[in-house]
DNA sequence: TTATTTGCAAAAACTTTGCTGATAA
DNA sequence: TTATCAGCAAAGTTTTTGCAAATAA
């Protein structure tokens, strides 16, 4: 279904807005929210609307071009890559990093054995303390 | 921090509302949304407000008495158990089941090695096809 | 008694939708 | 040329908050 490419499918219109939204999302590793991405895109297209950002993110997620991250926090976040991986969020500073999942296949089979579902994929977020916050680790209460 | 018990901490007021919300949440395995739980609680306490349900769920999640599930879908869901486990959602019927995570500890260490974060825990949701939907598996397109 | 909690209502936060004009193919 | 898409504004959905009255301890 997904070609694993960063190009937009040909059967839909390749609008300037859509291209810029995708480029900006793929240019960062920070998994921005829709409004953060909106701010980024507006530097190149001041007249774009937030609704257009939402519509295109929704559409690209449905097409498998980007990933919608719906774990933790109030707003949804978006990830410009479709490779299966997990996220880890620092409980102190909120920073989010990627975690490669090499054991995915075998994990899928364990899960299938355990619950009888046929597994297609997973979404995973760890909670932890990033290296920077570990260094400053004083008596502060973890959030 | 969390006692792993279904009792409320003594240092806070044990209001009737709080007790009923917890009882209702722990009485089901369906991981209800706040408004679903509100409907359940209202059968026993017709005058309770949705705000009270939200406030108590937020508070119990912060205390580690229940879990807030923020994966997939529009609304947050709540889980009356704090034992670390994953969820699996059927892509056809939407059903959600629990998955025990026995490999948790070793997985945490692998993740720590991989990204340098100190890992406290994780939230995990698989996507798949439940046994009932596998039986009916015809030419239908998976959602 | 008194600090915490509730119910209500209003606001906030985030996302989606209807409509008209613009535009890619 | 025309079906799709963007921009704008308005509405929808979910969650949070302020405040006065109620209540657990």
mmCIF file of C-alpha atoms (C1' of nucleotides) in Angstrom:
data_model
loop_
_atom_site.group_PDB
_atom_site.id
_atom_site.type_symbol
_atom_site.label_atom_id
_atom_site.label_comp_id
_atom_site.label_asym_id
_atom_site.label_seq_id
_atom_site.Cartn_x
_atom_site.Cartn_y
_atom_site.Cartn_z
ATOM 1 C CA UNK A 1 0.000 0.000 0.000
ATOM 2 C CA UNK A 2 2.775 2.406 0.932
ATOM 3 C CA UNK A 3 5.694 2.724 -1.399
ATOM 4 C CA UNK A 4 8.095 3.717 1.348
ATOM 5 C CA UNK A 5 9.122 6.715 -0.703
ATOM 6 C CA UNK A 6 8.998 10.369 0.200
ATOM 7 C CA UNK A 7 7.197 11.193 -3.050
ATOM 8 C CA UNK A 8 3.495 11.883 -3.121
ATOM 9 C CA UNK A 9 1.298 9.407 -5.012
ATOM 10 C CA UNK A 10 0.662 10.467 -8.608
ATOM 11 C CA UNK A 11 -3.053 9.887 -8.566
ATOM 12 C CA UNK A 12 -3.587 12.906 -6.325
ATOM 13 C CA UNK A 13 -2.775 16.497 -6.932
ATOM 14 C CA UNK A 14 0.660 17.480 -5.856
ATOM 15 C CA UNK A 15 -0.086 20.916 -4.512
ATOM 16 C CA UNK A 16 2.573 23.288 -3.354
ATOM 17 C CA UNK A 17 1.114 23.258 0.148
ATOM 18 C CA UNK A 18 1.163 19.497 0.355
ATOM 19 C CA UNK A 19 4.752 19.332 -0.834
ATOM 20 C CA UNK A 20 5.942 21.974 1.617
ATOM 21 C CA UNK A 21 4.144 20.365 4.550
ATOM 22 C CA UNK A 22 5.795 17.035 3.760
ATOM 23 C CA UNK A 23 9.222 18.585 3.225
ATOM 24 C CA UNK A 24 9.078 20.464 6.501
ATOM 25 C CA UNK A 25 7.883 17.419 8.412
ATOM 26 C CA UNK A 26 10.622 15.272 6.919
ATOM 27 C CA UNK A 27 13.256 17.918 7.617
ATOM 28 C CA UNK A 28 13.045 17.508 11.395
ATOM 29 C CA UNK A 29 13.319 14.672 13.869
ATOM 30 C CA UNK A 30 11.218 16.370 16.503
ATOM 31 C CA UNK A 31 7.803 14.891 15.740
ATOM 32 C CA UNK A 32 6.004 18.231 15.677
ATOM 33 C CA UNK A 33 2.373 18.879 16.512
ATOM 34 C CA UNK A 34 0.086 20.244 13.806
ATOM 35 C CA UNK A 35 0.473 23.811 15.036
ATOM 36 C CA UNK A 36 4.252 23.533 15.327
ATOM 37 C CA UNK A 37 4.369 22.303 11.761
ATOM 38 C CA UNK A 38 1.999 25.100 10.784
ATOM 39 C CA UNK A 39 4.480 27.622 12.194
ATOM 40 C CA UNK A 40 7.316 26.016 10.241
ATOM 41 C CA UNK A 41 5.376 25.926 6.992
ATOM 42 C CA UNK A 42 4.179 29.494 7.403
ATOM 43 C CA UNK A 43 7.748 30.747 7.156
ATOM 44 C CA UNK A 44 7.696 29.527 3.558
ATOM 45 C CA UNK A 45 3.975 30.018 2.848
ATOM 46 C CA UNK A 46 2.598 32.811 5.026
ATOM 47 C CA UNK A 47 -0.946 32.494 3.644
ATOM 48 C CA UNK A 48 -1.420 28.785 4.403
ATOM 49 C CA UNK A 49 -4.148 27.909 6.880
ATOM 50 C CA UNK A 50 -4.022 25.570 9.842
ATOM 51 C CA UNK A 51 -6.950 23.650 8.350
ATOM 52 C CA UNK A 52 -4.851 22.853 5.301
ATOM 53 C CA UNK A 53 -2.087 21.518 7.508
ATOM 54 C CA UNK A 54 -4.541 19.324 9.388
ATOM 55 C CA UNK A 55 -6.217 18.104 6.201
ATOM 56 C CA UNK A 56 -2.957 17.176 4.560
ATOM 57 C CA UNK A 57 -1.499 15.514 7.627
ATOM 58 C CA UNK A 58 -4.642 13.444 7.981
ATOM 59 C CA UNK A 59 -4.529 12.528 4.327
ATOM 60 C CA UNK A 60 -0.820 11.681 4.319
ATOM 61 C CA UNK A 61 -1.213 9.557 7.416
ATOM 62 C CA UNK A 62 -4.071 7.667 5.766
ATOM 63 C CA UNK A 63 -1.933 7.179 2.652
ATOM 64 C CA UNK A 64 0.916 5.840 4.754
ATOM 65 C CA UNK A 65 3.263 8.652 3.784
ATOM 66 C CA UNK A 66 3.705 9.889 7.365
ATOM 67 C CA UNK A 67 2.784 8.576 10.797
ATOM 68 C CA UNK A 68 0.363 10.069 13.254
ATOM 69 C CA UNK A 69 1.696 9.658 16.785
ATOM 70 C CA UNK A 70 -1.098 9.536 19.295
ATOM 71 C CA UNK A 71 0.821 8.694 22.444
ATOM 72 C CA UNK A 72 1.127 10.944 25.453
ATOM 73 C CA UNK A 73 0.499 14.634 25.771
ATOM 74 C CA UNK A 74 -2.505 16.625 24.736
ATOM 75 C CA UNK A 75 -1.919 17.054 21.015
ATOM 76 C CA UNK A 76 -1.227 14.544 18.311
ATOM 77 C CA UNK A 77 2.242 14.563 16.799
ATOM 78 C CA UNK A 78 3.423 13.653 13.342
ATOM 79 C CA UNK A 79 6.450 11.714 12.169
ATOM 80 C CA UNK A 80 7.824 12.142 8.667
ATOM 81 C CA UNK A 81 9.064 8.577 8.417
ATOM 82 C CA UNK A 82 7.020 5.412 8.069
ATOM 83 C CA UNK A 83 9.738 2.958 9.124
ATOM 84 C CA UNK A 84 8.476 1.056 12.129
ATOM 85 C CA UNK A 85 10.150 2.336 15.262
ATOM 86 C CA UNK A 86 9.318 3.329 18.799
ATOM 87 C CA UNK A 87 9.571 6.653 20.582
ATOM 88 C CA UNK A 88 10.974 7.569 23.945
ATOM 89 C CA UNK A 89 9.910 10.699 25.772
ATOM 90 C CA UNK A 90 11.906 12.295 28.572
ATOM 91 C CA UNK A 91 9.702 12.701 31.630
ATOM 92 C CA UNK A 92 11.593 15.841 32.655
ATOM 93 C CA UNK A 93 12.157 17.906 29.518
ATOM 94 C CA UNK A 94 9.596 16.313 27.176
ATOM 95 C CA UNK A 95 12.162 15.624 24.476
ATOM 96 C CA UNK A 96 11.228 12.754 22.140
ATOM 97 C CA UNK A 97 13.751 10.444 20.475
ATOM 98 C CA UNK A 98 13.420 7.528 18.081
ATOM 99 C CA UNK A 99 14.195 3.945 19.018
ATOM 100 C CA UNK A 100 14.827 1.349 16.317
ATOM 101 C CA UNK A 101 12.954 -1.916 16.805
ATOM 102 C CA UNK A 102 15.053 -4.779 15.520
ATOM 103 C CA UNK A 103 13.199 -7.440 17.461
ATOM 104 C CA UNK A 104 9.898 -6.513 15.876
ATOM 105 C CA UNK A 105 9.197 -9.719 13.963
ATOM 106 C CA UNK A 106 9.827 -12.084 16.834
ATOM 107 C CA UNK A 107 7.898 -9.822 19.187
ATOM 108 C CA UNK A 108 4.923 -9.922 16.816
ATOM 109 C CA UNK A 109 4.932 -13.695 16.927
ATOM 110 C CA UNK A 110 5.103 -13.753 20.709
ATOM 111 C CA UNK A 111 2.120 -11.443 20.857
ATOM 112 C CA UNK A 112 0.155 -13.529 18.383
ATOM 113 C CA UNK A 113 0.771 -16.595 20.499
ATOM 114 C CA UNK A 114 -0.200 -14.733 23.648
ATOM 115 C CA UNK A 115 -3.552 -13.268 22.622
ATOM 116 C CA UNK A 116 -4.692 -14.915 19.411
ATOM 117 C CA UNK A 117 -4.756 -11.713 17.397
ATOM 118 C CA UNK A 118 -3.068 -11.500 14.032
ATOM 119 C CA UNK A 119 -0.538 -8.692 14.481
ATOM 120 C CA UNK A 120 -0.013 -6.031 11.805
ATOM 121 C CA UNK A 121 2.174 -3.614 13.709
ATOM 122 C CA UNK A 122 2.531 -1.631 16.863
ATOM 123 C CA UNK A 123 2.987 1.783 18.349
ATOM 124 C CA UNK A 124 5.250 2.108 21.286
ATOM 125 C CA UNK A 125 6.406 4.905 23.525
ATOM 126 C CA UNK A 126 8.848 4.577 26.358
ATOM 127 C CA UNK A 127 9.028 6.994 29.228
ATOM 128 C CA UNK A 128 12.439 7.836 30.595
ATOM 129 C CA UNK A 129 15.147 10.330 31.333
ATOM 130 C CA UNK A 130 17.269 11.680 28.519
ATOM 131 C CA UNK A 131 21.071 11.812 28.882
ATOM 132 C CA UNK A 132 21.041 15.571 29.506
ATOM 133 C CA UNK A 133 18.509 15.278 32.300
ATOM 134 C CA UNK A 134 20.305 12.312 33.847
ATOM 135 C CA UNK A 135 23.359 14.522 34.318
ATOM 136 C CA UNK A 136 21.368 17.186 36.090
ATOM 137 C CA UNK A 137 19.546 14.566 38.126
ATOM 138 C CA UNK A 138 19.226 16.190 41.511
ATOM 139 C CA UNK A 139 16.411 15.856 44.011
ATOM 140 C CA UNK A 140 13.870 16.979 41.466
ATOM 141 C CA UNK A 141 10.676 14.970 41.364
ATOM 142 C CA UNK A 142 10.174 13.150 38.086
ATOM 143 C CA UNK A 143 7.040 14.281 36.289
ATOM 144 C CA UNK B 1 5.066 5.529 44.834
ATOM 145 C CA UNK B 2 2.129 3.342 43.878
ATOM 146 C CA UNK B 3 1.030 0.729 46.352
ATOM 147 C CA UNK B 4 -0.370 -1.529 43.661
ATOM 148 C CA UNK B 5 -3.585 -1.735 45.628
ATOM 149 C CA UNK B 6 -7.097 -0.820 44.618
ATOM 150 C CA UNK B 7 -7.505 1.284 47.771
ATOM 151 C CA UNK B 8 -7.312 5.025 47.661
ATOM 152 C CA UNK B 9 -4.432 6.688 49.533
ATOM 153 C CA UNK B 10 -5.373 7.735 53.040
ATOM 154 C CA UNK B 11 -3.886 11.179 52.877
ATOM 155 C CA UNK B 12 -6.615 12.362 50.531
ATOM 156 C CA UNK B 13 -10.317 12.480 51.049
ATOM 157 C CA UNK B 14 -12.091 9.351 50.094
ATOM 158 C CA UNK B 15 -15.214 10.846 48.599
ATOM 159 C CA UNK B 16 -18.138 8.786 47.479
ATOM 160 C CA UNK B 17 -17.673 10.001 43.915
ATOM 161 C CA UNK B 18 -14.034 8.995 43.839
ATOM 162 C CA UNK B 19 -14.799 5.538 45.206
ATOM 163 C CA UNK B 20 -17.600 4.928 42.708
ATOM 164 C CA UNK B 21 -15.525 6.110 39.741
ATOM 165 C CA UNK B 22 -12.734 3.734 40.718
ATOM 166 C CA UNK B 23 -15.106 0.827 41.335
ATOM 167 C CA UNK B 24 -16.815 1.278 37.995
ATOM 168 C CA UNK B 25 -13.523 1.570 36.135
ATOM 169 C CA UNK B 26 -12.165 -1.540 37.821
ATOM 170 C CA UNK B 27 -15.350 -3.463 37.141
ATOM 171 C CA UNK B 28 -14.803 -3.557 33.369
ATOM 172 C CA UNK B 29 -12.062 -4.640 31.017
ATOM 173 C CA UNK B 30 -13.119 -2.350 28.216
ATOM 174 C CA UNK B 31 -10.849 0.656 28.885
ATOM 175 C CA UNK B 32 -13.667 3.216 28.756
ATOM 176 C CA UNK B 33 -13.396 6.868 27.753
ATOM 177 C CA UNK B 34 -14.204 9.539 30.328
ATOM 178 C CA UNK B 35 -17.712 9.997 29.025
ATOM 179 C CA UNK B 36 -18.388 6.262 28.889
ATOM 180 C CA UNK B 37 -17.294 6.006 32.497
ATOM 181 C CA UNK B 38 -19.429 9.058 33.277
ATOM 182 C CA UNK B 39 -22.463 7.221 31.894
ATOM 183 C CA UNK B 40 -21.660 4.177 34.011
ATOM 184 C CA UNK B 41 -21.154 6.189 37.186
ATOM 185 C CA UNK B 42 -24.304 8.214 36.597
ATOM 186 C CA UNK B 43 -26.402 5.108 36.951
ATOM 187 C CA UNK B 44 -25.303 5.009 40.568
ATOM 188 C CA UNK B 45 -24.838 8.761 41.117
ATOM 189 C CA UNK B 46 -27.167 10.688 38.788
ATOM 190 C CA UNK B 47 -26.000 14.104 40.023
ATOM 191 C CA UNK B 48 -22.278 13.601 39.397
ATOM 192 C CA UNK B 49 -20.691 15.915 36.845
ATOM 193 C CA UNK B 50 -18.392 15.053 33.962
ATOM 194 C CA UNK B 51 -15.836 17.479 35.400
ATOM 195 C CA UNK B 52 -15.650 15.401 38.558
ATOM 196 C CA UNK B 53 -15.020 12.293 36.509
ATOM 197 C CA UNK B 54 -12.229 14.022 34.601
ATOM 198 C CA UNK B 55 -10.714 15.486 37.752
ATOM 199 C CA UNK B 56 -10.674 12.179 39.554
ATOM 200 C CA UNK B 57 -9.357 10.207 36.599
ATOM 201 C CA UNK B 58 -6.568 12.724 36.195
ATOM 202 C CA UNK B 59 -5.790 12.552 39.881
ATOM 203 C CA UNK B 60 -5.897 8.751 40.069
ATOM 204 C CA UNK B 61 -3.672 8.472 37.022
ATOM 205 C CA UNK B 62 -1.165 10.849 38.634
ATOM 206 C CA UNK B 63 -1.292 8.804 41.841
ATOM 207 C CA UNK B 64 -0.664 5.617 39.892
ATOM 208 C CA UNK B 65 -4.012 4.098 40.853
ATOM 209 C CA UNK B 66 -5.229 3.815 37.259
ATOM 210 C CA UNK B 67 -3.653 4.232 33.834
ATOM 211 C CA UNK B 68 -4.454 6.809 31.220
ATOM 212 C CA UNK B 69 -4.319 5.247 27.760
ATOM 213 C CA UNK B 70 -3.481 7.815 25.124
ATOM 214 C CA UNK B 71 -3.068 5.627 22.078
ATOM 215 C CA UNK B 72 -5.247 5.800 18.994
ATOM 216 C CA UNK B 73 -8.646 7.304 18.541
ATOM 217 C CA UNK B 74 -9.866 10.736 19.456
ATOM 218 C CA UNK B 75 -10.514 10.384 23.161
ATOM 219 C CA UNK B 76 -8.289 9.188 25.958
ATOM 220 C CA UNK B 77 -9.182 5.914 27.596
ATOM 221 C CA UNK B 78 -8.665 4.710 31.136
ATOM 222 C CA UNK B 79 -7.558 1.376 32.495
ATOM 223 C CA UNK B 80 -8.402 0.313 36.036
ATOM 224 C CA UNK B 81 -5.256 -1.742 36.475
ATOM 225 C CA UNK B 82 -1.706 -0.494 36.881
ATOM 226 C CA UNK B 83 0.073 -3.743 36.061
ATOM 227 C CA UNK B 84 2.338 -3.053 33.123
ATOM 228 C CA UNK B 85 0.829 -4.527 29.997
ATOM 229 C CA UNK B 86 0.211 -3.674 26.376
ATOM 230 C CA UNK B 87 -3.008 -3.314 24.428
ATOM 231 C CA UNK B 88 -3.990 -4.732 21.092
ATOM 232 C CA UNK B 89 -6.737 -3.180 19.015
ATOM 233 C CA UNK B 90 -8.534 -5.021 16.234
ATOM 234 C CA UNK B 91 -8.320 -3.005 13.030
ATOM 235 C CA UNK B 92 -11.703 -4.317 11.899
ATOM 236 C CA UNK B 93 -14.009 -4.243 14.916
ATOM 237 C CA UNK B 94 -12.107 -1.865 17.207
ATOM 238 C CA UNK B 95 -12.077 -4.313 20.108
ATOM 239 C CA UNK B 96 -9.213 -3.804 22.576
ATOM 240 C CA UNK B 97 -7.580 -6.620 24.523
ATOM 241 C CA UNK B 98 -4.790 -6.730 27.087
ATOM 242 C CA UNK B 99 -1.416 -8.281 26.415
ATOM 243 C CA UNK B 100 0.854 -9.274 29.301
ATOM 244 C CA UNK B 101 4.453 -8.133 28.932
ATOM 245 C CA UNK B 102 6.758 -10.672 30.507
ATOM 246 C CA UNK B 103 9.853 -9.505 28.687
ATOM 247 C CA UNK B 104 9.529 -5.974 30.014
ATOM 248 C CA UNK B 105 12.710 -5.800 32.097
ATOM 249 C CA UNK B 106 15.058 -7.086 29.445
ATOM 250 C CA UNK B 107 13.418 -4.923 26.824
ATOM 251 C CA UNK B 108 13.988 -1.867 29.025
ATOM 252 C CA UNK B 109 17.689 -2.631 29.187
ATOM 253 C CA UNK B 110 17.937 -3.070 25.448
ATOM 254 C CA UNK B 111 16.275 0.302 24.962
ATOM 255 C CA UNK B 112 18.583 1.972 27.466
ATOM 256 C CA UNK B 113 21.567 0.634 25.590
ATOM 257 C CA UNK B 114 20.115 1.740 22.285
ATOM 258 C CA UNK B 115 19.316 5.367 23.029
ATOM 259 C CA UNK B 116 20.996 6.365 26.281
ATOM 260 C CA UNK B 117 17.762 7.210 28.040
ATOM 261 C CA UNK B 118 17.030 5.831 31.497
ATOM 262 C CA UNK B 119 13.803 3.872 30.989
ATOM 263 C CA UNK B 120 10.958 4.047 33.492
ATOM 264 C CA UNK B 121 8.271 2.233 31.558
ATOM 265 C CA UNK B 122 6.421 2.072 28.296
ATOM 266 C CA UNK B 123 3.050 2.216 26.646
ATOM 267 C CA UNK B 124 2.408 -0.083 23.785
ATOM 268 C CA UNK B 125 -0.464 -0.750 21.439
ATOM 269 C CA UNK B 126 -0.501 -3.396 18.766
ATOM 270 C CA UNK B 127 -2.750 -3.282 15.751
ATOM 271 C CA UNK B 128 -4.151 -6.545 14.539
ATOM 272 C CA UNK B 129 -7.094 -8.758 13.772
ATOM 273 C CA UNK B 130 -8.982 -10.396 16.616
ATOM 274 C CA UNK B 131 -9.853 -14.101 16.470
ATOM 275 C CA UNK B 132 -13.487 -13.414 15.579
ATOM 276 C CA UNK B 133 -12.532 -11.160 12.676
ATOM 277 C CA UNK B 134 -9.907 -13.617 11.450
ATOM 278 C CA UNK B 135 -12.638 -16.227 11.003
ATOM 279 C CA UNK B 136 -14.726 -13.910 8.912
ATOM 280 C CA UNK B 137 -11.667 -12.805 7.003
ATOM 281 C CA UNK B 138 -12.986 -12.414 3.487
ATOM 282 C CA UNK B 139 -11.917 -9.929 0.835
ATOM 283 C CA UNK B 140 -12.606 -7.043 3.132
ATOM 284 C CA UNK B 141 -9.957 -4.338 3.214
ATOM 285 C CA UNK B 142 -8.312 -3.939 6.605
ATOM 286 C CA UNK B 143 -8.818 -0.463 8.036
ATOM 287 C "C1'" DT C 1 -13.880 23.688 61.866
ATOM 288 C "C1'" DT C 2 -11.575 23.993 57.660
ATOM 289 C "C1'" DA C 3 -9.154 22.552 53.716
ATOM 290 C "C1'" DT C 4 -10.543 19.701 50.032
ATOM 291 C "C1'" DT C 5 -13.877 18.411 46.728
ATOM 292 C "C1'" DT C 6 -18.131 18.821 44.088
ATOM 293 C "C1'" DG C 7 -21.498 20.589 40.586
ATOM 294 C "C1'" DC C 8 -22.382 23.863 37.404
ATOM 295 C "C1'" DA C 9 -21.338 26.703 33.783
ATOM 296 C "C1'" DA C 10 -18.201 28.821 31.043
ATOM 297 C "C1'" DA C 11 -13.866 28.726 28.748
ATOM 298 C "C1'" DA C 12 -10.020 26.644 26.656
ATOM 299 C "C1'" DA C 13 -7.680 23.604 23.616
ATOM 300 C "C1'" DC C 14 -7.568 21.044 19.685
ATOM 301 C "C1'" DT C 15 -9.560 19.412 15.371
ATOM 302 C "C1'" DT C 16 -12.960 19.204 11.703
ATOM 303 C "C1'" DT C 17 -16.203 21.025 8.325
ATOM 304 C "C1'" DG C 18 -18.922 24.056 4.926
ATOM 305 C "C1'" DC C 19 -18.442 27.030 1.490
ATOM 306 C "C1'" DT C 20 -16.394 29.813 -2.243
ATOM 307 C "C1'" DG C 21 -12.707 30.895 -4.981
ATOM 308 C "C1'" DA C 22 -8.244 29.032 -6.787
ATOM 309 C "C1'" DT C 23 -5.574 25.643 -9.177
ATOM 310 C "C1'" DA C 24 -3.208 21.245 -11.027
ATOM 311 C "C1'" DA C 25 -3.585 18.267 -14.643
ATOM 312 C "C1'" DT D 1 -12.093 22.498 -18.478
ATOM 313 C "C1'" DT D 2 -13.158 20.550 -14.215
ATOM 314 C "C1'" DA D 3 -12.605 17.806 -10.216
ATOM 315 C "C1'" DT D 4 -9.743 18.547 -6.398
ATOM 316 C "C1'" DC D 5 -7.846 21.544 -3.110
ATOM 317 C "C1'" DA D 6 -6.923 25.882 -0.322
ATOM 318 C "C1'" DG D 7 -8.287 29.613 2.695
ATOM 319 C "C1'" DC D 8 -11.384 31.446 5.823
ATOM 320 C "C1'" DA D 9 -14.522 31.290 9.348
ATOM 321 C "C1'" DA D 10 -17.503 28.873 12.040
ATOM 322 C "C1'" DA D 11 -18.715 24.818 14.510
ATOM 323 C "C1'" DG D 12 -17.678 20.529 16.822
ATOM 324 C "C1'" DT D 13 -15.453 17.654 20.270
ATOM 325 C "C1'" DT D 14 -12.942 16.819 24.274
ATOM 326 C "C1'" DT D 15 -10.904 18.554 28.382
ATOM 327 C "C1'" DT D 16 -10.001 22.078 31.878
ATOM 328 C "C1'" DT D 17 -11.058 25.824 35.067
ATOM 329 C "C1'" DG D 18 -13.387 29.392 38.297
ATOM 330 C "C1'" DC D 19 -16.355 29.764 41.879
ATOM 331 C "C1'" DA D 20 -19.776 29.099 45.476
ATOM 332 C "C1'" DA D 21 -21.806 25.423 48.084
ATOM 333 C "C1'" DA D 22 -21.099 20.902 50.125
ATOM 334 C "C1'" DT D 23 -18.477 17.659 52.732
ATOM 335 C "C1'" DA D 24 -14.836 14.413 54.846
ATOM 336 C "C1'" DA D 25 -11.929 14.274 58.548
#
